[in-house]
Coordinates of C-alpha atoms and ligand atoms in Angstrom, one line a residue:
M1 CA 66.8 92.3 61.5
G2 CA 69.6 94.3 60.2
T3 CA 72.1 92.2 62.1
D4 CA 74.8 90.1 60.2
R5 CA 73.1 86.9 61.3
R6 CA 70.8 85.4 58.7
I7 CA 70.9 81.7 59.6
R8 CA 68.5 80.4 62.2
I9 CA 67.6 76.9 63.6
L10 CA 64.1 76.1 62.6
S11 CA 61.4 75.5 65.2
D12 CA 60.4 71.9 65.8
R13 CA 57.1 72.6 64.2
V14 CA 58.6 73.8 61.0
A15 CA 61.1 71.0 61.0
N16 CA 58.3 68.5 61.4
Q17 CA 56.3 70.0 58.6
I18 CA 59.4 69.7 56.4
A19 CA 60.0 66.1 57.4
A20 CA 56.3 65.4 56.7
G21 CA 57.0 66.4 53.2
E22 CA 59.3 63.4 52.8
V23 CA 57.6 60.8 55.0
V24 CA 53.9 61.7 54.5
E25 CA 53.2 62.0 50.9
R26 CA 49.6 60.9 50.8
P27 CA 47.1 59.1 53.0
A28 CA 48.6 55.8 52.0
S29 CA 51.9 56.8 53.5
V30 CA 50.2 57.6 56.8
V31 CA 48.5 54.3 56.7
K32 CA 51.8 52.6 56.0
E33 CA 53.7 54.3 58.8
L34 CA 51.0 53.7 61.4
V35 CA 50.5 50.0 60.5
E36 CA 54.3 49.6 60.6
N37 CA 54.2 51.0 64.1
S38 CA 51.5 48.6 65.0
L39 CA 53.5 45.7 63.7
D40 CA 56.7 46.9 65.5
A41 CA 54.6 46.9 68.6
G42 CA 53.9 43.2 68.1
A43 CA 50.2 43.6 67.1
R44 CA 48.3 40.3 66.4
S45 CA 45.6 42.3 64.8
V46 CA 45.5 45.6 63.0
R47 CA 42.3 47.4 62.0
V48 CA 42.3 50.3 59.5
E49 CA 39.4 52.6 58.7
L50 CA 39.4 55.2 56.0
R51 CA 37.0 57.9 55.0
N52 CA 37.2 59.7 51.7
G53 CA 40.4 57.9 50.7
G54 CA 41.9 58.8 54.1
K55 CA 41.8 62.5 53.2
T56 CA 39.4 63.3 56.0
F57 CA 39.8 60.3 58.3
I58 CA 42.3 57.5 59.0
L59 CA 42.2 55.2 62.0
V60 CA 44.7 52.6 62.8
A61 CA 44.0 50.4 65.8
D62 CA 46.2 47.6 67.2
D63 CA 46.4 45.3 70.1
G64 CA 50.2 45.7 70.4
E65 CA 52.3 46.6 73.5
G66 CA 51.0 50.1 73.8
M67 CA 52.7 53.0 75.5
S68 CA 52.9 54.6 79.0
R69 CA 52.0 58.2 79.2
P70 CA 55.6 59.6 79.2
D71 CA 56.4 57.4 76.3
A72 CA 53.4 58.5 74.4
L73 CA 54.3 62.1 74.9
L74 CA 57.9 61.5 73.9
A75 CA 56.8 59.5 70.8
L76 CA 55.5 62.8 69.4
D77 CA 59.0 64.4 69.5
R78 CA 61.2 64.3 66.5
H79 CA 63.8 61.6 66.5
A80 CA 62.1 59.9 69.4
T81 CA 62.3 56.2 68.9
S82 CA 62.3 53.1 71.0
K83 CA 63.8 51.0 68.2
I84 CA 67.5 51.9 68.0
R85 CA 69.9 53.6 70.2
T86 CA 73.1 53.9 68.3
A87 CA 74.1 54.2 64.7
E88 CA 75.5 50.7 64.9
D89 CA 72.0 49.4 65.7
L90 CA 71.0 50.5 62.2
Q91 CA 72.8 47.6 60.7
G92 CA 70.5 44.7 60.5
V93 CA 67.6 46.6 62.1
S94 CA 64.6 44.4 62.0
S95 CA 61.9 46.8 63.0
F96 CA 60.1 48.8 60.3
G97 CA 60.6 52.1 62.1
F98 CA 63.9 53.5 63.4
R99 CA 64.0 57.2 62.5
G100 CA 61.4 58.4 65.0
E101 CA 59.9 60.7 62.4
A102 CA 56.5 59.4 61.5
L103 CA 54.3 60.4 64.4
P104 CA 55.6 64.0 64.8
S105 CA 55.4 64.4 61.0
I106 CA 51.9 63.1 60.7
A107 CA 50.8 65.2 63.7
A108 CA 52.3 68.3 62.1
V109 CA 50.0 68.1 59.1
S110 CA 46.7 66.9 60.6
R111 CA 44.3 66.8 63.5
F112 CA 45.9 63.9 65.3
E113 CA 44.8 61.8 68.2
L114 CA 46.7 59.0 69.9
E115 CA 45.1 56.7 72.4
T116 CA 47.2 54.1 74.0
A117 CA 47.4 51.7 77.0
P118 CA 50.5 49.7 77.8
V119 CA 50.2 45.9 78.2
D120 CA 51.6 46.0 81.7
G121 CA 48.2 47.4 82.9
G122 CA 49.4 51.0 83.4
P123 CA 47.0 53.9 82.8
A124 CA 45.8 54.7 79.4
T125 CA 46.4 58.0 77.7
R126 CA 44.8 60.2 75.0
I127 CA 46.8 62.9 73.4
R128 CA 45.3 65.3 70.9
V129 CA 47.5 67.3 68.5
T130 CA 46.5 69.9 66.0
G131 CA 48.9 71.2 63.4
G132 CA 51.8 70.0 65.5
R133 CA 50.7 71.5 68.9
I134 CA 49.5 69.3 71.7
V135 CA 46.1 70.5 72.7
S136 CA 45.2 68.0 75.4
T137 CA 46.5 65.1 77.3
D138 CA 43.9 63.0 79.2
E139 CA 43.8 59.8 81.2
I140 CA 41.2 57.5 79.6
A141 CA 40.1 53.9 80.0
R142 CA 40.8 51.4 77.2
R143 CA 42.3 48.0 76.7
P144 CA 46.0 47.6 75.9
G145 CA 47.1 48.6 72.5
T146 CA 47.1 51.8 70.5
T147 CA 44.7 53.7 68.3
V148 CA 45.8 56.6 66.1
T149 CA 43.3 58.8 64.4
V150 CA 44.3 61.2 61.7
R151 CA 41.7 63.8 60.6
S152 CA 41.9 66.5 57.9
L153 CA 45.2 65.5 56.5
F154 CA 47.2 68.4 54.9
Q155 CA 44.4 70.9 55.7
N156 CA 47.1 73.2 57.1
V157 CA 49.3 72.5 54.0
P158 CA 47.1 73.5 51.1
A159 CA 49.9 73.1 48.6
R160 CA 50.0 69.4 49.5
A161 CA 46.3 68.9 49.8
K162 CA 46.0 70.0 46.1
F163 CA 48.0 67.1 44.9
L164 CA 45.9 64.4 46.5
R165 CA 44.1 62.2 44.0
A166 CA 40.5 61.2 43.9
A167 CA 39.3 59.3 47.0
G168 CA 39.2 56.0 45.0
A169 CA 42.8 56.2 44.0
E170 CA 43.9 57.1 47.5
T171 CA 41.9 54.2 48.9
R172 CA 43.6 51.8 46.4
A173 CA 47.0 53.1 47.4
A174 CA 46.3 52.7 51.1
S175 CA 45.0 49.2 50.6
E176 CA 48.0 48.3 48.5
A177 CA 50.2 49.5 51.4
I178 CA 48.3 47.3 53.8
L179 CA 48.6 44.3 51.4
L180 CA 52.4 44.7 51.3
L181 CA 52.5 44.5 55.0
A182 CA 50.0 41.7 55.2
L183 CA 52.1 39.6 52.8
S184 CA 55.1 40.0 55.0
N185 CA 53.4 39.6 58.4
L186 CA 51.4 36.4 58.1
R187 CA 50.7 35.9 61.7
T188 CA 48.9 39.2 62.1
A189 CA 45.2 39.7 61.2
F190 CA 44.3 42.7 59.1
H191 CA 41.1 44.5 58.5
L192 CA 40.4 47.4 56.2
E193 CA 37.2 49.4 56.0
S194 CA 36.6 52.3 53.7
N195 CA 33.5 54.5 54.2
G196 CA 32.0 51.8 56.4
R197 CA 32.5 49.1 53.8
E198 CA 34.9 46.2 54.5
L199 CA 37.6 45.9 51.8
L200 CA 39.9 43.4 53.4
S201 CA 39.5 40.9 56.2
L202 CA 42.5 38.7 56.7
P203 CA 42.8 36.1 59.5
P204 CA 46.2 35.1 60.6
A205 CA 47.8 32.8 58.0
E206 CA 50.0 29.8 58.3
D207 CA 52.0 30.3 55.1
P208 CA 52.2 32.7 52.2
A209 CA 49.9 30.6 50.0
S210 CA 47.0 30.8 52.5
R211 CA 47.5 34.5 52.9
V212 CA 47.4 34.9 49.1
A213 CA 44.3 32.7 49.0
D214 CA 42.6 35.0 51.6
I215 CA 43.6 38.1 49.6
W216 CA 43.0 37.1 46.0
G217 CA 41.1 33.9 46.2
T218 CA 42.0 30.2 45.9
D219 CA 42.0 30.3 42.1
E220 CA 44.9 32.7 42.1
A221 CA 46.8 30.8 44.8
G222 CA 46.3 27.6 42.9
H223 CA 48.5 28.8 40.1
L224 CA 51.4 29.5 42.4
L225 CA 54.5 27.4 43.0
E226 CA 56.1 27.5 46.4
L227 CA 59.8 27.8 46.6
D228 CA 62.4 27.9 49.3
V229 CA 66.1 27.5 48.6
E230 CA 69.3 28.9 50.0
I231 CA 72.0 30.0 47.7
D232 CA 75.2 31.6 49.0
G233 CA 73.8 32.4 52.4
L234 CA 70.8 34.0 50.7
R235 CA 67.5 32.4 51.3
V236 CA 64.9 32.8 48.5
G237 CA 61.4 31.8 49.5
G238 CA 57.9 32.5 48.5
L239 CA 55.5 31.9 45.6
I240 CA 55.9 32.2 41.8
Q241 CA 53.3 31.8 39.2
R242 CA 53.1 28.7 37.0
P243 CA 54.2 29.8 33.5
D244 CA 51.0 28.7 31.8
A245 CA 48.9 30.9 34.1
A246 CA 51.0 34.0 33.4
R247 CA 49.1 36.9 31.7
L248 CA 50.0 40.2 30.1
T249 CA 48.5 42.3 32.8
G250 CA 47.4 41.8 36.4
G251 CA 50.7 40.1 37.5
R252 CA 51.3 40.8 41.1
R253 CA 54.9 41.3 41.9
Y254 CA 56.2 41.6 45.4
L255 CA 59.6 41.6 46.9
F256 CA 60.5 41.4 50.6
V257 CA 63.9 41.4 52.2
N258 CA 64.2 40.3 55.8
G259 CA 60.5 40.8 56.2
R260 CA 60.4 44.3 54.7
P261 CA 58.7 45.1 51.4
F262 CA 60.9 46.9 48.9
R263 CA 61.1 47.8 45.2
D264 CA 63.9 46.8 43.0
R265 CA 63.7 47.0 39.2
A266 CA 66.8 44.8 38.7
L267 CA 65.4 42.0 40.8
V268 CA 62.1 42.1 38.9
R269 CA 64.2 41.7 35.8
A270 CA 66.0 38.8 37.4
V271 CA 62.7 37.0 37.9
D272 CA 61.6 37.7 34.3
D273 CA 65.0 36.5 33.2
A274 CA 64.4 33.2 35.0
Y275 CA 61.1 32.8 33.3
R276 CA 62.7 33.1 29.9
T277 CA 61.4 30.7 27.3
T278 CA 58.7 29.4 29.6
V279 CA 56.5 32.4 29.0
A280 CA 56.2 34.7 26.1
P281 CA 58.1 38.0 26.7
G282 CA 55.9 40.7 28.0
L283 CA 53.9 38.4 30.1
R284 CA 54.1 39.3 33.8
P285 CA 54.1 36.3 36.0
T286 CA 53.0 36.9 39.6
F287 CA 55.7 36.5 42.2
I288 CA 55.9 37.1 45.9
L289 CA 59.5 36.6 46.9
Y290 CA 60.9 36.7 50.4
L291 CA 64.7 37.2 50.6
R292 CA 66.6 36.6 53.8
L293 CA 70.2 37.5 54.3
G294 CA 72.6 38.8 56.9
G295 CA 71.8 42.3 58.0
E296 CA 75.3 43.4 57.1
R297 CA 74.5 42.5 53.4
V298 CA 71.6 44.9 53.1
D299 CA 71.2 48.6 53.9
V300 CA 67.6 49.5 54.6
N301 CA 68.2 53.2 55.3
V302 CA 68.6 54.5 51.8
H303 CA 65.1 55.8 50.9
P304 CA 62.9 58.4 52.7
A305 CA 59.9 56.0 52.7
K306 CA 62.2 52.9 53.0
A307 CA 60.8 51.7 49.8
E308 CA 64.2 50.7 48.4
V309 CA 67.2 49.0 49.9
R310 CA 70.8 48.6 48.9
F311 CA 72.5 45.3 48.8
S312 CA 76.2 45.1 49.4
D313 CA 76.5 42.6 46.5
P314 CA 73.6 43.2 44.2
G315 CA 75.1 41.0 41.5
R316 CA 75.0 37.9 43.7
V317 CA 71.5 38.6 44.9
Y318 CA 70.4 39.0 41.3
Q319 CA 72.1 35.7 40.4
A320 CA 70.6 33.9 43.4
V321 CA 67.1 35.0 42.4
V322 CA 67.5 33.9 38.8
E323 CA 68.9 30.5 40.0
A324 CA 66.2 30.0 42.6
V325 CA 63.3 30.8 40.3
R326 CA 64.8 28.9 37.4
A327 CA 65.4 25.8 39.5
R328 CA 61.8 25.9 40.7
L329 CA 60.5 26.2 37.1
G330 CA 62.8 23.3 36.2
A331 CA 61.2 20.9 38.7
V332 CA 58.5 18.6 37.4
S333 CA 56.1 19.8 40.1
S334 CA 56.0 23.2 38.3
A335 CA 53.9 21.5 35.6
P336 CA 50.1 21.9 36.2
G337 CA 48.4 19.1 38.1
L338 CA 45.0 17.5 37.4
G339 CA 42.8 18.1 40.3
P340 CA 42.0 21.1 42.5
D341 CA 44.6 23.8 42.2
R342 CA 46.5 24.4 45.3
A343 CA 49.8 26.1 45.6
S344 CA 52.2 23.4 44.8
R345 CA 55.2 22.7 46.9
V346 CA 58.5 21.2 46.2
A347 CA 60.9 20.1 48.9
E348 CA 64.2 21.2 47.6
S349 CA 67.2 22.1 49.7
R350 CA 69.2 23.5 46.8
P351 CA 68.6 23.5 43.1
G352 CA 70.1 20.4 41.6
E353 CA 70.6 18.6 44.9
P354 CA 68.5 15.6 45.7
D355 CA 65.9 16.2 48.3
P356 CA 67.1 14.9 51.6
S357 CA 63.6 14.2 52.9
G358 CA 63.2 11.8 50.0
E359 CA 59.9 13.5 49.1
G360 CA 61.1 15.8 46.4
E361 CA 60.6 14.9 42.8
A362 CA 63.7 15.8 40.9
P363 CA 64.8 13.8 39.1
P364 CA 61.6 12.0 38.5
Q365 CA 61.9 8.2 38.7
L366 CA 60.4 6.8 35.6
A367 CA 58.6 3.5 36.0
F368 CA 58.3 2.3 32.5
F369 CA 57.0 -1.1 31.9
V370 CA 59.5 -3.2 30.2
S371 CA 58.5 -4.6 26.9
R372 CA 59.7 -8.2 27.0
A373 CA 59.0 -10.0 23.8
G374 CA 60.6 -7.6 21.4
E375 CA 57.8 -5.4 19.9
G376 CA 60.1 -4.8 17.0
A377 CA 60.6 -1.2 17.5
P378 CA 64.2 -0.2 16.9
G379 CA 66.2 0.3 20.0
D380 CA 63.6 -1.5 22.0
E381 CA 66.0 -4.1 23.2
T382 CA 67.4 -2.0 26.0
P383 CA 65.2 -2.9 29.0
V384 CA 64.4 0.1 31.2
E385 CA 64.6 -0.1 34.9
G386 CA 61.3 -1.6 36.0
T387 CA 59.0 0.1 38.4
E388 CA 59.9 -0.1 42.0
S389 CA 56.3 0.0 43.1
P390 CA 54.7 -3.4 42.8
P391 CA 51.0 -2.4 42.6
L392 CA 51.7 -0.1 39.7
G393 CA 53.9 -2.7 38.1
A394 CA 51.1 -5.2 38.2
V395 CA 48.8 -2.8 36.5
G396 CA 51.4 -1.9 33.9
R397 CA 52.0 -5.5 32.9
A398 CA 48.4 -6.1 32.2
V399 CA 48.4 -3.3 29.7
R400 CA 49.1 -4.0 26.0
P401 CA 52.2 -2.5 24.3
H402 CA 51.6 1.0 22.9
A403 CA 48.9 1.4 25.6
W404 CA 51.2 4.1 26.9
Q405 CA 50.7 6.4 23.9
L406 CA 47.3 8.0 23.9
H407 CA 45.8 8.9 20.5
D408 CA 49.3 9.0 19.1
A409 CA 49.7 12.4 20.9
Y410 CA 50.2 11.9 24.6
I411 CA 52.6 9.7 26.4
L412 CA 51.6 8.3 29.8
V413 CA 54.4 7.9 32.2
S414 CA 54.1 6.2 35.6
T415 CA 56.2 7.8 38.3
R416 CA 56.9 7.2 41.9
D417 CA 54.1 9.5 42.9
G418 CA 51.5 9.1 40.2
L419 CA 51.1 9.6 36.5
L420 CA 52.6 12.1 34.1
I421 CA 50.8 12.9 30.8
V422 CA 53.3 14.2 28.4
D423 CA 52.4 16.1 25.2
Q424 CA 54.8 14.5 22.8
H425 CA 55.0 17.5 20.5
S426 CA 55.5 20.1 23.2
A427 CA 57.9 17.9 25.0
H428 CA 60.0 17.4 21.9
E429 CA 59.9 21.1 21.2
R430 CA 61.5 21.8 24.6
V431 CA 64.1 19.1 24.0
L432 CA 65.0 20.5 20.5
F433 CA 65.0 24.1 21.7
E434 CA 67.5 23.5 24.4
E435 CA 69.6 21.1 22.3
I436 CA 69.8 23.7 19.5
M437 CA 70.7 26.5 21.8
E438 CA 73.4 24.4 23.3
K439 CA 74.8 23.5 19.9
F440 CA 75.0 27.2 19.0
Q441 CA 77.7 27.3 21.6
G442 CA 79.5 24.3 20.2
S443 CA 80.0 23.0 16.7
G444 CA 76.5 23.3 15.5
A445 CA 73.9 20.6 14.8
E446 CA 74.7 17.4 13.0
S447 CA 73.2 17.1 9.6
Q448 CA 72.8 14.4 6.9
R449 CA 73.7 14.9 3.3
L450 CA 70.6 14.4 1.3
L451 CA 70.9 11.8 -1.4
F452 CA 68.6 14.0 -3.5
P453 CA 69.2 17.6 -2.7
L454 CA 66.0 19.6 -2.5
T455 CA 65.5 22.4 -5.0
L456 CA 63.0 24.9 -3.7
R457 CA 61.6 28.0 -5.3
L458 CA 60.7 30.7 -2.7
A459 CA 58.7 33.9 -2.6
P460 CA 61.0 37.0 -3.0
A461 CA 60.9 38.0 0.7
E462 CA 61.6 34.4 1.7
F463 CA 64.5 34.1 -0.6
T464 CA 66.0 37.2 0.9
A465 CA 65.4 35.9 4.4
V466 CA 67.2 32.6 3.6
E467 CA 70.1 34.6 2.2
E468 CA 70.3 36.6 5.3
L469 CA 70.0 33.7 7.7
G470 CA 72.1 31.3 5.7
G471 CA 74.7 30.8 8.5
L472 CA 72.2 30.2 11.1
F473 CA 70.3 27.6 9.0
R474 CA 73.6 25.8 8.8
A475 CA 74.0 25.9 12.6
V476 CA 70.7 24.1 13.0
G477 CA 71.7 21.5 10.4
F478 CA 70.4 22.9 7.1
E479 CA 73.0 23.4 4.4
V480 CA 71.4 25.8 2.0
E481 CA 72.8 27.2 -1.2
A482 CA 71.1 30.3 -2.7
F483 CA 71.0 29.5 -6.4
G484 CA 69.5 32.6 -7.8
D485 CA 66.1 33.3 -9.3
R486 CA 64.6 32.8 -5.9
T487 CA 65.7 29.2 -5.9
V488 CA 67.6 27.5 -3.1
I489 CA 69.2 24.1 -2.9
V490 CA 69.1 22.2 0.4
H491 CA 72.1 19.9 0.4
A492 CA 71.9 18.6 4.0
A493 CA 69.3 18.6 6.7
P494 CA 69.1 17.9 10.4
N495 CA 67.6 14.6 11.6
P496 CA 65.9 15.3 14.9
H497 CA 63.8 12.1 14.7
P498 CA 63.0 9.3 12.2
Y499 CA 59.7 10.8 11.0
F500 CA 61.3 14.2 10.2
D501 CA 60.0 15.9 7.0
A502 CA 63.0 18.0 6.0
E503 CA 61.3 19.8 3.2
G504 CA 58.1 20.6 5.2
C505 CA 60.2 21.8 8.1
F506 CA 62.4 24.0 6.0
R507 CA 59.5 25.6 4.2
D508 CA 57.6 26.2 7.4
M509 CA 60.6 27.7 9.0
V510 CA 61.3 30.0 6.1
A511 CA 57.7 31.2 6.1
E512 CA 57.7 31.7 9.8
L513 CA 61.1 33.5 9.9
T514 CA 60.1 35.7 7.0
H515 CA 56.6 36.7 8.1
G516 CA 57.0 36.4 11.9
S517 CA 54.8 34.6 14.4
D518 CA 54.1 35.1 18.1
L519 CA 56.7 32.5 18.8
V520 CA 59.6 33.9 16.8
N521 CA 58.6 37.5 17.6
S522 CA 59.1 36.6 21.2
A523 CA 62.7 35.6 20.7
R524 CA 65.5 37.8 22.1
N525 CA 67.9 37.4 19.2
Q526 CA 68.5 35.6 15.9
H527 CA 69.8 32.5 17.6
E528 CA 66.7 32.1 19.7
R529 CA 64.5 32.9 16.8
I530 CA 65.8 30.1 14.7
A531 CA 66.0 27.7 17.6
K532 CA 62.4 28.3 18.5
S533 CA 61.3 28.0 14.9
M534 CA 63.3 24.8 14.3
A535 CA 62.0 23.4 17.6
C536 CA 58.4 24.1 16.8
K537 CA 58.5 23.0 13.1
G538 CA 61.0 20.1 13.6
A539 CA 59.4 18.4 16.7
I540 CA 57.5 15.2 16.5
K541 CA 54.0 16.0 15.7
A542 CA 50.8 14.9 17.4
G543 CA 49.4 12.0 15.5
Q544 CA 52.8 10.3 15.1
P545 CA 52.7 6.8 16.5
L546 CA 55.9 6.1 18.5
S547 CA 57.5 2.9 19.6
R548 CA 58.0 2.4 23.3
A549 CA 61.7 2.9 23.0
E550 CA 61.1 6.2 21.2
M551 CA 58.7 7.3 23.9
E552 CA 61.2 6.4 26.6
E553 CA 64.0 8.2 24.8
L554 CA 61.8 11.3 24.4
V555 CA 60.9 11.4 28.0
D556 CA 64.4 10.8 29.1
R557 CA 65.7 13.6 27.0
L558 CA 62.8 15.9 28.2
F559 CA 63.9 15.3 31.8
A560 CA 67.5 16.1 30.8
T561 CA 66.5 19.6 29.9
E562 CA 66.6 22.5 32.2
L563 CA 62.8 23.3 32.1
P564 CA 61.1 20.0 31.3
G565 CA 57.7 21.2 32.4
H566 CA 57.3 24.0 29.9
D567 CA 57.4 24.3 26.1
V568 CA 58.7 27.3 24.3
H569 CA 55.2 28.8 23.7
G570 CA 54.4 29.2 27.4
R571 CA 52.4 26.0 27.6
P572 CA 52.9 23.0 29.8
T573 CA 54.6 19.9 28.4
I574 CA 53.3 17.8 31.2
L575 CA 50.2 17.3 33.3
R576 CA 50.6 15.6 36.6
L577 CA 48.1 13.3 38.2
T578 CA 49.2 12.4 41.7
M579 CA 48.4 9.3 43.7
E580 CA 46.9 11.6 46.2
E581 CA 44.5 13.0 43.7
L582 CA 43.6 9.6 42.5
A583 CA 42.9 8.4 46.0
R584 CA 40.8 11.5 46.5
R585 CA 38.8 10.9 43.3
F586 CA 38.2 7.3 44.2
G587 CA 37.0 8.3 47.7
R588 CA 40.0 6.6 49.3
S589 CA 41.1 9.5 51.3
Ligands
LIG601 P1 59.8 55.0 64.7 O1 58.8 54.0 64.3 O2 60.8 55.3 63.6 O3 60.5 54.7 66.0 P2 57.6 56.8 65.0 O4 57.5 58.2 65.0 O5 56.8 56.0 64.0 O6 59.1 56.4 64.9 O7 57.2 56.2 66.4 C1 57.9 56.7 67.6 C2 57.8 55.7 68.7 O8 56.5 55.7 69.2 C3 58.2 54.3 68.3 O9 59.6 54.1 68.4 C4 57.4 53.5 69.4 O10 58.2 53.4 70.5 C5 56.2 54.4 69.7 N1 55.0 53.9 69.0 C6 54.5 54.4 67.8 N2 53.4 53.8 67.4 C7 53.2 52.8 68.4 C8 52.2 51.8 68.5 N3 51.2 51.6 67.6 N4 52.3 50.9 69.6 C9 53.3 51.1 70.5 N5 54.2 52.0 70.4 C10 54.2 52.9 69.3
LIG602 MG1 57.3 54.3 62.8

């Protein structure tokens, strides 16, 4: 001391302890780093054992490529990595690790043991490290692969040990870390044991849906829709939840980019945005999305635990995610099916484009049965394309007219691959909602002057609401004049269908918009509020008999919407019964 030199280079041990502060936050981060190493080593199977939430004991064993003795010793040095050589290699790096920090950091804050044997049959090694100092190096016998054991984590760093949570919470965090990796490494088997109890046992999986089924059960997997589209060189694949199955809590939301889990609030918002009007706001649909894009378009080296990434063009990624999810929700196969729930696929190359394999379902080919001898319904004279499938056609003809409306509430539609059951009210709601939202952009809805204007006396709060919303009522087709003394005159009304009850609809809307309802409270803005209310109150009701032409028109207009399978309450408009399921039920397959 006493010299003019106060700056010193830290010893490796101290540097490692400092690095450990960033990389090794808690037992779960140790588990994550070790399992990532196993995956980088090409493991087909990874086994993790925890005791006391990992605070006293963590073991990660793999059957990966293992290490030679010199490599094993080197691996414990700071910045020792086999995964990159130059800074350029960082771009598009596909391994989980690349900083060479995890092993020395973990070894600096625990009693650490590494056992490893290389696949080439070389000798196996065991290295023991305590508080960052190698205490023994032995030759042992073991099969190829690596086992790392971490005992007494943070015992030599009491400040850190104090912040660890109860064992249960640490176990949950560790198992969540494993789940993330299991969802992105389908071909690898994973086992997790905590205090001798098995928590996870995942065999290698063929696809994301079967991994999800192994993790959370087939029920959960059954509510998921598979998607896989490419937009702008960005591939968006994975699973999203059917809107009608979405719940307020418990939604599982995972993002991966080029095989790597990451967090991104904006992209979560993108997914929620895509679900708009198919689920009530606040619901948290499950999604597991795998993004793939060129390595030069994403920087994975921006976060100490690599939990976040930076896209070179976040706006386009956002847009692509919205588009991909939206398109999947717009496909008919996103409506629930009758039969055992299985993750439902759709073969789509790109949203909007017809499926080149010919197996896709958008747009659905309707196979209505032509009513020949004028049933008298207005507009019925336009014959619809007959079915292309002879067996179904034969059945169809044997059926009496109106046979296709069930209890004046459901419309049965034969399609190329089975039967759709359409809820006429929900379907019309979706149609009206989208049409009204579109008209807000344009000139507003058409309306009809009433021969006898309606004079209505309203409750005070309702009268005020009508005064406030006057312009918007006009935009949906109601021309309303506030007359004073809580009285309004309706001069013109929209005409969404021939059975429309203008007065009933207007009164219901006024009540709903004044007092609120789950539906209108879920709207984002006044336009959406009034469109939802009008759609719900103005749609054809259950119990309304429809002519065949009317049914056909309704179904045609439904399929012209962006999201035909879902109404504005978060319910399905359609149930699907596939030929496959029918064959199964009749014991034909
Ligand atoms: P990084 O993963 O960033 O390279 P680590 O400190 O996690 O840094 O690991 C250092 C090196 O040790 C790795 O690059 C790899 O060569 C080797 N290694 C670590 N774990 C394993 C394992 N389970 N199997 C084979 N090699 C491993
Ligand atoms: Mg690593």
